[in-house]
Amino acid sequence: MHHTHLIFLFLQLGCLGAAQARICTVHAAGNGTDDAPAILAAFADCGKGGKVVLPSANYTIAQPMTTHMEGGSFDLHGYLSFTPDIDYWIANSYRFPFQNLSIGWHITGSDFVVDGHGTGGVFGNGQVWYSWARGAGNLFGRPMSVSITNATRAVVKNFKIIQPQFWASLVWNSTDILLTDFYVNATNMDPAAGGVNWVQNTDGSDTYQSKRITYQNWVYQGGDDCIAFKPNSTQITVRNVSCTSLNGMTFGSIGQYPDSFDILQDIFIEDVVVQNHPDAELEGGGPYSAQLDGGAYFKSWIGVDVGTPPNGGGGGRGYCKNVTIRNLHIINATVPLLLTSELTYSQLNATYANTSTFVWDDIHFYNVTGTSNTGQVIDFECSTAAPCSGWSFTDMNLTPAGGAATRGDTVCHNFFNYTGLPQCTA
Ligand SMILES: *[C@@H]1O[C@H](CO)[C@@H](O)[C@H](O)[C@H]1NC(C)=O
Ligand SMILES: *[C@@H]1O[C@H](CO)[C@@H](O)[C@H](O)[C@H]1NC(C)=O
Ligand SMILES: *[C@@H]1O[C@H](CO)[C@@H](O)[C@H](O)[C@H]1NC(C)=O
Ligand SMILES: *[C@@H]1O[C@H](CO)[C@@H](O)[C@H](O)[C@H]1NC(C)=O
Ligand SMILES: *[C@@H]1O[C@H](CO)[C@@H](O)[C@H](O)[C@H]1NC(C)=O
Ligand SMILES: *[C@@H]1O[C@H](CO)[C@@H](O)[C@H](O)[C@H]1NC(C)=O
Ligand SMILES: *[C@@H]1O[C@H](CO)[C@@H](O)[C@H](O)[C@H]1NC(C)=O
Ligand SMILES: *[C@@H]1O[C@H](CO)[C@@H](O)[C@H](O)[C@H]1NC(C)=O
Ligand SMILES: *[C@@H]1O[C@H](CO)[C@@H](O)[C@H](O)[C@H]1NC(C)=O
Ligand SMILES: *[C@@H]1O[C@H](CO)[C@@H](O)[C@H](O)[C@H]1NC(C)=O
Ligand SMILES: *[C@@H]1O[C@H](CO)[C@@H](O)[C@H](O)[C@H]1NC(C)=O
Ligand SMILES: *[C@@H]1O[C@H](CO)[C@@H](O)[C@H](O)[C@H]1NC(C)=O
């Protein structure tokens, strides 16, 4: 892709420039002392064209941080370990207007590189949040680990996010960002969960109001969306990603705000494996994340505004178009490819079925393979108010439970002008 080349060029220039750069090194104070003030001071000193280096293994972060860089780099060799003080973070996290969510750390600026060197990133202390939320979704104040915010031309690489508090990462109002070589793992170790998904909302990454974003070489294990595209995500590339999760590639949720026109456009995804948790049978007590629902999941809200976000809403307009998904392998999903246009997240009032006006158009699959653990491999529930159109399917091989393809394993409602899906039943 054109923009990826630009980012790599910039990466090389960045390395050349680093020779003369001013360097600020911060060692961890240890003993649970908050390292955020020293880190913020280093960014104030070296954030413009210099280099901030964190050589220690573990830094305590006891307050929200915005680290700003213009040129230069951030070398992180250990974890930013966020304190487990739930009341503090609920009161003091940064707010994110979409779905009234919160953020712990903003990375802002332009022309910078963040390098976790394969040993650094965020330790979110998420277990306290998982045991506190007990599976309840979108609780107020529970912060995302990190957001790339208001950023242009940046690379974040060799980065780990372990036990994220909420969404592991977000890209918000940013352009030309490469996130490469990431490892994210949210695993519940509290046996009280008893098989219920307590790592809900631990998405690997979400994009919002951002364009020309590339995700490359990711490994994600967690209890929600592997990578999700929220309103106004355009020119997104996802390549070589492995997900063990509730959902794989997620489009939405979208259309939640009645006064909003939401766009998802020019999204290219290739070489992705999405698998059900191999220890699903250990859900009684062992380390557990979630059972896999959909490998690719398109989700829009009803066309009527009912309740308030984060868990209510609807009535938003908009479209998703020009999506290509190739070489997607889905292992043991409930329904490998899934579209719902009837989201409420609270109880669905049948009165509102088929009202969604959000349009899913011009979506193409090549070489999508895998298995389902139910009788269904595809369930596209488009609404009568906005039928799906212009989808194509080439080299598909999805097998339902039991092995034999049956009429009925592929359900497509209000699905028109498509090619390559002869078994589709309305
Ligand atoms: C570590 O911190 C505690 C309380 O914050 C303090 O009582 C103790 O003396 C500190 N230990 C060291 C080695 O600094
Ligand atoms: C870092 O230190 C904190 C405070 O001592 C501790 O709670 C946390 O588990 C440590 N994190 C890692 C990743 O070692
Ligand atoms: C966000 O949630 C908090 C806590 O429930 C509430 O006080 C606040 O009014 C909400 N804000 C918006 C914009 O909905
Ligand atoms: C992003 O930019 C907006 C508009 O200038 C500003 O209000 C906001 O504080 C910025 N966010 C961060 C995290 O700096
Ligand atoms: C988005 O980020 C840019 C900086 O890249 C800033 O100038 C702009 O104000 C931000 N917009 C919003 C809506 O925050
Ligand atoms: C995630 O962490 C859990 C608990 O440490 C571990 O069992 C699992 O193998 C890890 N997943 C991946 C993909 O590394
Ligand atoms: C998305 O983009 C459209 C078109 O530019 C704009 O009207 C809408 O307000 C944007 N929505 C959000 C949530 O940014
Ligand atoms: C559709 O998206 C692809 C990226 O997948 C992009 O290369 C292409 O230019 C887009 N097509 C149009 C007509 O914009
Ligand atoms: C189809 O995708 C699989 C991975 O899921 C890959 O190994 C294979 O090479 C792809 N086939 C083609 C023809 O690209
Ligand atoms: C497939 O998924 C089901 C439901 O999560 C689980 O019970 C079963 O053990 C899984 N099969 C394999 C081979 O992982
Ligand atoms: C469903 O919505 C209709 C129309 O607003 C309303 O009359 C009815 O009470 C609602 N039913 C439930 C179960 O909420
Ligand atoms: C079918 O979908 C394609 C791709 O979106 C579009 O170009 C074409 O106009 C559609 N045809 C009809 C009859 O809707």
Coordinates of C-alpha atoms and ligand atoms in Angstrom, one line a residue:
M1 CA 0.0 0.0 0.0
H2 CA 1.1 3.5 -0.8
H3 CA 0.9 4.9 2.7
T4 CA 2.8 1.9 4.2
H5 CA 5.8 2.9 2.0
L6 CA 5.6 6.4 3.3
I7 CA 5.7 5.2 6.8
F8 CA 8.7 3.0 6.2
L9 CA 10.6 5.8 4.5
F10 CA 9.9 8.0 7.6
L11 CA 11.1 5.2 9.8
Q12 CA 14.4 5.1 8.1
L13 CA 14.8 8.9 8.2
G14 CA 13.9 8.7 11.9
C15 CA 16.7 6.3 12.6
L16 CA 19.2 8.5 10.8
G17 CA 18.1 11.5 12.7
A18 CA 18.5 9.7 16.1
A19 CA 22.3 10.0 16.0
Q20 CA 22.3 13.6 17.1
A21 CA 19.1 13.4 19.2
R22 CA 18.9 14.7 22.7
I23 CA 18.3 11.8 25.0
C24 CA 16.3 11.7 28.3
T25 CA 16.6 8.5 30.3
V26 CA 14.3 7.6 33.1
H27 CA 15.0 4.8 35.6
A28 CA 12.1 3.4 37.6
A29 CA 12.0 4.8 41.1
G30 CA 10.8 1.4 42.4
N31 CA 8.9 0.4 45.5
G32 CA 5.6 1.4 43.8
T33 CA 6.6 5.1 43.6
D34 CA 4.7 6.8 40.7
D35 CA 7.0 7.1 37.8
A36 CA 4.6 9.2 35.7
P37 CA 6.0 12.6 36.8
A38 CA 9.5 11.7 35.8
I39 CA 8.3 10.3 32.5
L40 CA 6.3 13.4 31.7
A41 CA 9.3 15.6 32.6
A42 CA 11.4 13.6 30.1
F43 CA 8.8 14.2 27.3
A44 CA 8.7 17.9 28.1
D45 CA 12.5 17.9 27.8
C46 CA 13.1 15.5 24.9
G47 CA 9.7 15.1 23.2
K48 CA 10.5 17.5 20.4
G49 CA 13.0 15.8 18.2
G50 CA 14.7 13.9 21.0
K51 CA 14.6 10.4 22.4
V52 CA 13.0 9.3 25.7
V53 CA 14.5 6.0 27.0
L54 CA 13.0 3.8 29.7
P55 CA 15.5 1.1 30.4
S56 CA 14.0 -0.5 33.5
A57 CA 11.7 -3.5 33.6
N58 CA 8.7 -2.0 35.4
Y59 CA 7.5 1.6 35.9
T60 CA 4.6 2.4 38.1
I61 CA 2.0 4.6 36.5
A62 CA -0.4 6.1 39.1
Q63 CA -2.0 8.9 37.1
P64 CA -3.3 9.5 33.5
M65 CA -0.5 10.6 31.1
T66 CA -0.4 12.4 27.8
T67 CA 3.0 11.9 26.2
H68 CA 3.6 14.3 23.2
M69 CA 6.3 13.9 20.6
E70 CA 7.2 15.9 17.5
G71 CA 9.9 13.9 15.7
G72 CA 12.1 11.6 17.7
S73 CA 11.3 8.4 19.6
F74 CA 10.3 6.7 22.7
D75 CA 12.2 3.5 23.7
L76 CA 10.4 1.5 26.2
H77 CA 12.2 -1.6 27.4
G78 CA 9.8 -2.5 30.2
Y79 CA 6.2 -2.2 31.2
L80 CA 4.3 0.9 32.2
S81 CA 2.4 -0.8 35.0
F82 CA -0.9 0.9 35.7
T83 CA -1.9 0.9 39.4
P84 CA -5.0 -1.2 40.3
D85 CA -6.7 1.6 42.2
I86 CA -10.2 1.3 40.6
D87 CA -11.8 4.3 42.4
Y88 CA -8.9 6.6 41.5
W89 CA -9.0 5.6 37.8
I90 CA -12.8 5.9 37.5
A91 CA -12.6 9.5 38.9
N92 CA -9.4 10.5 37.0
S93 CA -9.2 8.8 33.6
Y94 CA -9.4 10.9 30.5
R95 CA -12.8 10.8 28.9
F96 CA -13.5 9.5 25.4
P97 CA -16.8 10.9 24.1
F98 CA -17.8 7.9 22.0
Q99 CA -19.8 5.6 24.2
N100 CA -18.8 7.7 27.2
L101 CA -15.6 5.6 27.7
S102 CA -12.2 6.4 29.3
I103 CA -8.5 6.4 28.5
G104 CA -5.4 6.0 30.7
W105 CA -2.7 7.1 28.4
H106 CA -2.7 9.3 25.3
I107 CA 0.2 9.3 22.8
T108 CA 0.0 12.4 20.7
G109 CA 2.1 14.2 18.2
S110 CA 3.7 13.7 14.7
D111 CA 6.6 11.9 13.1
F112 CA 7.6 9.7 16.0
V113 CA 8.4 6.1 16.7
V114 CA 7.4 4.2 19.9
D115 CA 9.5 1.0 20.3
G116 CA 8.7 -1.5 23.0
H117 CA 11.7 -3.7 21.8
G118 CA 9.6 -6.9 22.4
T119 CA 9.9 -6.5 26.2
G120 CA 8.0 -3.3 26.8
G121 CA 4.5 -1.9 26.7
V122 CA 1.7 -1.8 29.1
F123 CA 0.9 -4.0 32.1
G124 CA -2.7 -2.9 32.8
N125 CA -3.3 -4.8 36.0
G126 CA -6.6 -5.8 34.3
Q127 CA -7.4 -8.6 36.6
V128 CA -8.8 -6.2 39.3
W129 CA -11.0 -4.7 36.6
Y130 CA -12.2 -8.1 35.3
S131 CA -13.1 -9.2 38.8
W132 CA -14.8 -5.9 39.6
A133 CA -16.8 -5.7 36.4
R134 CA -17.8 -9.4 36.6
G135 CA -18.7 -9.4 32.9
A136 CA -20.7 -6.2 32.9
G137 CA -20.0 -4.2 29.7
N138 CA -18.7 -0.7 29.3
L139 CA -18.7 0.3 33.0
F140 CA -18.0 4.0 33.3
G141 CA -14.4 5.1 34.0
R142 CA -12.7 1.8 33.2
P143 CA -9.8 3.1 31.1
M144 CA -8.4 1.9 27.8
S145 CA -4.7 1.2 28.2
V146 CA -3.4 3.5 25.5
S147 CA -4.8 5.7 22.7
I148 CA -2.8 7.1 19.8
T149 CA -4.6 10.4 19.7
N150 CA -4.3 13.5 17.4
A151 CA -1.3 11.8 15.8
T152 CA 0.1 11.9 12.3
R153 CA 2.9 9.8 10.7
A154 CA 3.8 7.6 13.6
V155 CA 5.0 4.0 14.2
V156 CA 4.4 1.9 17.3
K157 CA 6.2 -1.4 17.2
N158 CA 7.4 -4.4 19.2
F159 CA 4.8 -3.6 21.8
K160 CA 3.1 -5.7 24.4
I161 CA -0.1 -5.0 26.3
I162 CA -0.7 -7.5 29.1
Q163 CA -3.9 -7.6 31.1
P164 CA -5.3 -4.4 29.6
Q165 CA -7.8 -2.7 31.9
F166 CA -10.4 -2.2 29.0
W167 CA -9.7 -1.9 25.3
A168 CA -6.0 -2.5 25.0
S169 CA -5.6 0.2 22.4
L170 CA -7.4 2.9 20.4
V171 CA -6.4 5.0 17.4
W172 CA -8.4 8.2 17.5
N173 CA -8.3 11.2 15.2
S174 CA -5.0 10.0 13.7
T175 CA -3.6 9.6 10.2
D176 CA -0.8 7.5 8.8
I177 CA -0.1 5.3 11.7
L178 CA 1.6 1.9 11.6
L179 CA 1.1 -0.5 14.6
T180 CA 3.4 -3.4 14.0
D181 CA 4.5 -6.5 16.0
F182 CA 2.0 -6.3 18.8
Y183 CA 1.2 -8.9 21.5
V184 CA -2.0 -8.3 23.5
N185 CA -3.2 -10.8 26.1
A186 CA -6.2 -10.4 28.4
T187 CA -6.8 -13.5 30.4
N188 CA -9.1 -13.9 33.4
M189 CA -7.5 -15.9 36.2
D190 CA -10.4 -15.4 38.7
P191 CA -12.2 -18.8 39.1
A192 CA -15.3 -16.9 40.4
A193 CA -16.1 -16.2 36.7
G194 CA -17.2 -19.8 36.5
G195 CA -17.2 -19.9 32.7
V196 CA -18.7 -16.4 32.1
N197 CA -16.7 -14.0 29.9
W198 CA -15.1 -11.6 32.4
V199 CA -12.7 -10.2 29.9
Q200 CA -15.5 -8.5 28.0
N201 CA -14.4 -5.1 26.5
T202 CA -10.7 -6.0 26.3
D203 CA -10.6 -5.4 22.5
G204 CA -7.1 -5.6 21.0
S205 CA -7.5 -2.3 19.1
D206 CA -10.2 0.0 17.8
T207 CA -10.0 2.8 15.3
Y208 CA -12.2 6.0 15.5
Q209 CA -12.1 9.1 13.3
S210 CA -8.9 7.9 11.7
K211 CA -7.5 7.2 8.3
R212 CA -4.5 5.4 6.7
I213 CA -4.0 3.1 9.7
T214 CA -2.0 -0.2 9.3
Y215 CA -2.1 -3.1 11.7
Q216 CA 0.6 -5.7 11.0
N217 CA 1.9 -8.8 12.8
W218 CA -0.5 -8.9 15.8
V219 CA -1.1 -11.7 18.2
Y220 CA -4.2 -11.1 20.3
Q221 CA -5.9 -13.2 23.0
G222 CA -8.8 -11.7 24.8
G223 CA -12.5 -11.5 25.5
D224 CA -13.8 -9.2 22.9
D225 CA -13.1 -7.8 19.4
C226 CA -9.6 -8.5 18.0
I227 CA -9.6 -5.4 15.9
A228 CA -12.7 -3.2 15.5
F229 CA -13.5 -0.3 13.2
K230 CA -15.6 2.3 14.9
P231 CA -17.2 5.3 13.1
N232 CA -15.2 7.1 10.5
S233 CA -12.4 4.6 9.9
T234 CA -11.1 4.8 6.4
Q235 CA -8.1 3.4 4.4
I236 CA -7.4 0.7 7.1
T237 CA -5.0 -2.2 6.4
V238 CA -4.8 -5.3 8.5
R239 CA -2.2 -7.9 7.7
N240 CA -0.9 -11.0 9.4
V241 CA -3.0 -11.1 12.6
S242 CA -3.8 -14.0 14.9
C243 CA -6.8 -13.7 17.2
T244 CA -8.0 -15.9 20.0
S245 CA -11.1 -14.0 21.0
L246 CA -14.8 -13.4 21.2
N247 CA -14.8 -11.8 17.7
G248 CA -12.2 -11.4 15.0
M249 CA -12.4 -8.5 12.6
T250 CA -15.3 -6.3 13.7
F251 CA -17.0 -3.6 11.7
G252 CA -18.7 -1.4 14.4
S253 CA -20.7 -1.3 16.3
I254 CA -21.9 1.6 14.2
G255 CA -25.0 3.7 13.8
Q256 CA -25.5 4.2 17.5
Y257 CA -25.9 8.0 17.6
P258 CA -29.0 9.4 15.9
D259 CA -27.3 12.7 14.9
S260 CA -24.3 11.0 13.4
F261 CA -23.4 9.9 9.8
D262 CA -20.9 7.1 10.2
I263 CA -18.5 5.9 7.5
L264 CA -16.3 2.8 7.2
Q265 CA -14.5 2.8 3.8
D266 CA -11.6 1.3 2.0
I267 CA -10.7 -1.5 4.5
F268 CA -8.3 -4.2 3.4
I269 CA -7.7 -7.3 5.5
E270 CA -5.4 -10.2 4.7
D271 CA -3.8 -13.2 6.3
V272 CA -5.8 -13.4 9.5
V273 CA -6.5 -16.4 11.7
V274 CA -9.2 -16.2 14.2
Q275 CA -9.6 -19.2 16.6
N276 CA -11.8 -20.2 19.4
H277 CA -10.0 -20.5 22.8
P278 CA -8.3 -23.9 22.7
D279 CA -9.1 -24.3 26.4
A280 CA -12.8 -23.5 26.0
E281 CA -13.5 -26.7 27.9
L282 CA -11.6 -25.4 30.9
E283 CA -14.1 -22.6 31.4
G284 CA -15.1 -24.0 34.8
G285 CA -11.8 -22.8 36.4
G286 CA -8.8 -22.6 34.2
P287 CA -7.4 -19.4 32.6
Y288 CA -10.2 -18.3 30.3
S289 CA -11.0 -15.6 27.8
A290 CA -14.1 -16.2 25.7
Q291 CA -15.6 -18.5 23.1
L292 CA -15.4 -17.3 19.6
D293 CA -18.6 -15.9 18.1
G294 CA -17.8 -14.5 14.6
G295 CA -14.6 -14.4 12.6
A296 CA -15.7 -11.3 10.8
Y297 CA -18.6 -9.5 12.4
F298 CA -20.5 -6.6 11.0
K299 CA -22.7 -4.9 13.6
S300 CA -25.0 -2.0 13.2
W301 CA -27.7 -0.5 15.4
I302 CA -31.4 -0.3 14.9
G303 CA -32.8 2.7 13.0
V304 CA -34.6 4.0 16.1
D305 CA -32.9 5.7 19.1
V306 CA -33.7 3.7 22.2
G307 CA -31.8 4.3 25.4
T308 CA -28.4 6.0 25.8
P309 CA -24.9 4.9 24.9
P310 CA -22.8 3.0 25.7
N311 CA -25.4 0.2 26.0
G312 CA -28.4 1.8 24.3
G313 CA -28.8 4.0 21.2
G314 CA -29.5 3.5 17.5
G315 CA -30.9 5.6 14.7
G316 CA -27.5 6.6 13.2
R317 CA -27.1 6.7 9.5
G318 CA -24.1 6.0 7.3
Y319 CA -22.4 3.3 5.2
C320 CA -19.7 0.8 5.1
K321 CA -18.2 0.2 1.6
N322 CA -15.2 -1.1 -0.3
V323 CA -14.1 -3.8 2.1
T324 CA -11.8 -6.6 1.0
I325 CA -11.0 -9.6 3.2
R326 CA -8.7 -12.3 1.9
N327 CA -7.0 -15.4 3.4
L328 CA -9.1 -15.4 6.5
H329 CA -9.1 -18.7 8.4
I330 CA -11.7 -19.1 11.2
I331 CA -11.4 -22.0 13.6
N332 CA -14.5 -23.3 15.5
A333 CA -16.7 -20.2 15.6
T334 CA -20.3 -20.0 16.5
V335 CA -21.0 -18.4 13.2
P336 CA -17.8 -17.6 11.2
L337 CA -19.3 -14.7 9.2
L338 CA -21.9 -12.7 10.9
L339 CA -23.9 -9.5 10.3
T340 CA -26.5 -8.1 12.7
S341 CA -28.4 -4.9 12.0
E342 CA -30.5 -5.0 15.1
L343 CA -28.1 -4.0 17.9
T344 CA -29.5 -2.6 21.1
Y345 CA -27.2 -4.3 23.6
S346 CA -30.2 -4.2 25.9
Q347 CA -33.2 -6.3 25.1
L348 CA -34.3 -6.2 21.5
N349 CA -37.8 -4.9 21.1
A350 CA -39.1 -6.7 18.1
T351 CA -41.0 -3.6 17.1
Y352 CA -37.6 -2.2 15.9
A353 CA -36.4 -5.1 13.9
N354 CA -35.5 -4.3 10.3
T355 CA -35.3 -0.5 10.9
S356 CA -31.5 0.0 10.6
T357 CA -30.7 2.5 7.8
F358 CA -26.9 1.8 8.0
V359 CA -25.8 0.5 4.6
W360 CA -23.4 -2.5 4.1
D361 CA -22.3 -2.4 0.5
D362 CA -19.4 -3.5 -1.8
I363 CA -17.8 -6.1 0.5
H364 CA -15.6 -8.8 -0.9
F365 CA -14.3 -12.1 0.4
Y366 CA -11.5 -14.2 -1.1
N367 CA -10.2 -17.5 0.3
V368 CA -12.2 -17.6 3.5
T369 CA -11.9 -21.0 5.2
G370 CA -12.8 -22.6 8.5
T371 CA -15.2 -24.3 10.8
S372 CA -18.3 -23.6 12.8
N373 CA -19.4 -25.4 16.0
T374 CA -23.1 -24.9 15.1
G375 CA -25.2 -25.6 12.1
Q376 CA -24.5 -22.2 10.6
V377 CA -21.5 -20.8 8.8
I378 CA -22.9 -17.5 7.6
D379 CA -25.7 -15.4 9.1
F380 CA -26.2 -12.0 7.4
E381 CA -29.2 -10.3 8.9
C382 CA -29.5 -7.1 6.8
S383 CA -32.5 -4.9 7.4
T384 CA -35.4 -4.3 5.1
A385 CA -34.8 -0.6 5.5
A386 CA -31.2 -0.9 4.1
P387 CA -30.7 -4.2 2.2
C388 CA -27.1 -5.4 1.7
S389 CA -25.8 -5.1 -1.9
G390 CA -22.7 -5.7 -3.9
W391 CA -21.1 -8.4 -1.9
S392 CA -18.9 -11.1 -3.5
F393 CA -17.5 -14.4 -2.4
T394 CA -14.6 -16.3 -4.1
D395 CA -12.9 -19.5 -2.9
M396 CA -15.1 -20.0 0.2
N397 CA -14.8 -23.1 2.3
L398 CA -16.6 -22.9 5.6
T399 CA -17.8 -26.1 7.2
P400 CA -20.6 -26.4 9.8
A401 CA -20.6 -28.7 12.8
G402 CA -21.0 -32.3 11.6
G403 CA -19.1 -31.6 8.4
A404 CA -21.8 -31.8 5.8
A405 CA -22.9 -28.5 4.2
T406 CA -26.7 -28.2 4.6
R407 CA -29.2 -25.8 3.1
G408 CA -29.8 -23.4 6.0
D409 CA -26.2 -23.2 7.1
T410 CA -25.9 -19.9 5.1
V411 CA -28.6 -17.4 6.0
C412 CA -28.9 -14.1 4.2
H413 CA -31.8 -11.8 4.9
N414 CA -32.4 -8.7 2.7
F415 CA -29.3 -9.7 0.7
F416 CA -29.2 -8.6 -2.9
N417 CA -26.9 -8.3 -5.9
Y418 CA -24.2 -10.7 -4.7
T419 CA -22.1 -13.3 -6.3
G420 CA -20.5 -16.6 -5.2
L421 CA -22.9 -17.7 -2.5
P422 CA -25.3 -20.2 -4.2
Q423 CA -26.5 -21.8 -1.0
C424 CA -27.7 -18.5 0.5
T425 CA -31.2 -18.9 1.9
A426 CA -33.4 -15.9 2.7
Ligands
LIG1 C1 8.8 1.6 50.2 O1 7.6 2.4 50.4 C2 7.0 2.3 51.7 C3 5.7 3.0 51.7 O2 5.5 3.8 50.6 C4 8.0 2.8 52.7 O3 7.5 2.6 54.0 C5 9.3 2.0 52.6 O4 10.3 2.6 53.5 C6 9.9 2.1 51.2 N1 11.0 1.2 51.1 C7 12.1 1.6 50.4 C8 13.2 0.6 50.4 O5 12.2 2.7 49.9
LIG2 C1 5.3 -3.8 38.5 O1 5.3 -3.3 39.8 C2 4.0 -3.3 40.4 C3 4.1 -2.6 41.8 O2 5.2 -3.1 42.5 C4 3.4 -4.6 40.5 O3 2.1 -4.6 41.0 C5 3.3 -5.2 39.1 O4 2.8 -6.5 39.1 C6 4.7 -5.2 38.4 N1 4.4 -5.5 37.0 C7 5.2 -6.3 36.3 C8 4.8 -6.5 34.9 O5 6.1 -6.9 36.8
LIG3 C1 -21.1 9.2 31.4 O1 -21.4 8.3 32.5 C2 -21.3 9.0 33.7 C3 -21.5 7.9 34.8 O2 -22.6 7.2 34.6 C4 -22.4 10.0 33.8 O3 -22.4 10.7 35.0 C5 -22.3 11.0 32.7 O4 -23.3 11.9 32.6 C6 -22.2 10.2 31.3 N1 -21.9 11.2 30.3 C7 -22.5 11.2 29.1 C8 -22.1 12.2 28.1 O5 -23.4 10.4 28.9
LIG4 C1 -6.7 16.5 20.5 O1 -7.0 17.8 19.9 C2 -8.2 18.4 20.4 C3 -8.5 19.6 19.5 O2 -7.4 20.4 19.4 C4 -7.9 18.8 21.8 O3 -9.1 19.4 22.4 C5 -7.6 17.6 22.6 O4 -7.2 17.9 24.0 C6 -6.4 16.8 22.0 N1 -6.2 15.6 22.7 C7 -5.1 15.3 23.4 C8 -5.1 14.0 24.1 O5 -4.2 16.0 23.4
LIG5 C1 -7.3 16.0 15.4 O1 -5.9 16.1 15.5 C2 -5.3 17.3 15.0 C3 -3.8 17.1 15.1 O2 -3.3 16.1 14.3 C4 -5.8 18.5 15.7 O3 -5.3 19.6 15.0 C5 -7.3 18.5 15.6 O4 -7.8 19.6 16.3 C6 -7.9 17.2 16.1 N1 -9.3 17.2 15.9 C7 -10.2 16.9 16.9 C8 -11.6 17.0 16.5 O5 -9.8 16.6 18.0
LIG6 C1 -2.3 -15.5 27.2 O1 -2.0 -15.6 28.6 C2 -2.4 -16.8 29.2 C3 -2.2 -16.7 30.7 O2 -0.9 -16.4 30.9 C4 -1.7 -18.0 28.5 O3 -2.2 -19.2 29.0 C5 -1.9 -17.9 27.0 O4 -1.2 -18.9 26.4 C6 -1.6 -16.6 26.4 N1 -2.0 -16.5 25.0 C7 -1.1 -16.3 24.0 C8 -1.7 -16.3 22.7 O5 0.1 -16.2 24.2
LIG7 C1 -17.9 11.1 10.1 O1 -17.7 11.8 8.9 C2 -18.9 12.4 8.4 C3 -18.5 12.9 7.0 O2 -17.4 13.7 7.0 C4 -19.3 13.5 9.3 O3 -20.5 14.1 8.8 C5 -19.6 12.9 10.7 O4 -19.9 13.9 11.6 C6 -18.4 12.1 11.2 N1 -18.8 11.4 12.4 C7 -18.0 11.2 13.4 C8 -18.5 10.4 14.5 O5 -16.8 11.7 13.4
LIG8 C1 -10.9 0.4 -2.2 O1 -10.0 0.1 -1.2 C2 -8.8 -0.3 -1.6 C3 -8.0 -0.8 -0.4 O2 -8.5 -2.1 0.0 C4 -8.1 0.8 -2.3 O3 -6.9 0.4 -2.8 C5 -9.0 1.2 -3.5 O4 -8.4 2.4 -4.1 C6 -10.4 1.5 -3.0 N1 -11.2 1.7 -4.2 C7 -11.8 2.9 -4.4 C8 -12.6 3.0 -5.6 O5 -11.6 3.9 -3.7
LIG9 C1 -5.7 -19.1 1.4 O1 -5.5 -18.7 2.8 C2 -4.6 -19.6 3.5 C3 -4.6 -19.1 4.9 O2 -5.8 -19.1 5.5 C4 -3.3 -19.6 2.9 O3 -2.4 -20.5 3.5 C5 -3.4 -19.9 1.4 O4 -2.1 -19.8 0.8 C6 -4.4 -19.0 0.7 N1 -4.5 -19.4 -0.7 C7 -4.3 -18.6 -1.7 C8 -4.6 -19.2 -3.0 O5 -3.9 -17.5 -1.5
LIG10 C1 -15.2 -25.9 19.6 O1 -16.0 -25.0 20.3 C2 -16.9 -25.5 21.3 C3 -17.7 -24.4 21.9 O2 -16.8 -23.4 22.4 C4 -16.0 -26.3 22.3 O3 -16.9 -26.9 23.2 C5 -15.2 -27.3 21.6 O4 -14.4 -28.0 22.6 C6 -14.4 -26.7 20.6 N1 -13.7 -27.7 19.8 C7 -12.4 -27.7 19.7 C8 -11.8 -28.8 18.8 O5 -11.6 -26.8 20.1
LIG11 C1 -41.6 -2.0 22.3 O1 -41.7 -0.7 21.7 C2 -43.0 -0.4 21.5 C3 -43.1 0.9 20.7 O2 -42.2 1.9 21.3 C4 -43.7 -0.2 22.9 O3 -45.0 0.1 22.8 C5 -43.5 -1.5 23.7 O4 -43.9 -1.3 25.0 C6 -42.1 -2.0 23.7 N1 -42.0 -3.3 24.3 C7 -41.0 -3.6 25.2 C8 -41.1 -5.0 25.7 O5 -40.2 -2.8 25.5
LIG12 C1 -24.3 -4.3 -7.4 O1 -23.2 -3.9 -6.5 C2 -22.1 -3.3 -7.2 C3 -21.0 -3.1 -6.2 O2 -21.4 -2.3 -5.2 C4 -22.6 -2.0 -7.8 O3 -21.5 -1.4 -8.5 C5 -23.8 -2.3 -8.7 O4 -24.3 -1.0 -9.1 C6 -24.9 -3.0 -8.0 N1 -25.9 -3.4 -8.9 C7 -27.2 -3.2 -8.6 C8 -28.2 -3.6 -9.6 O5 -27.6 -2.7 -7.5

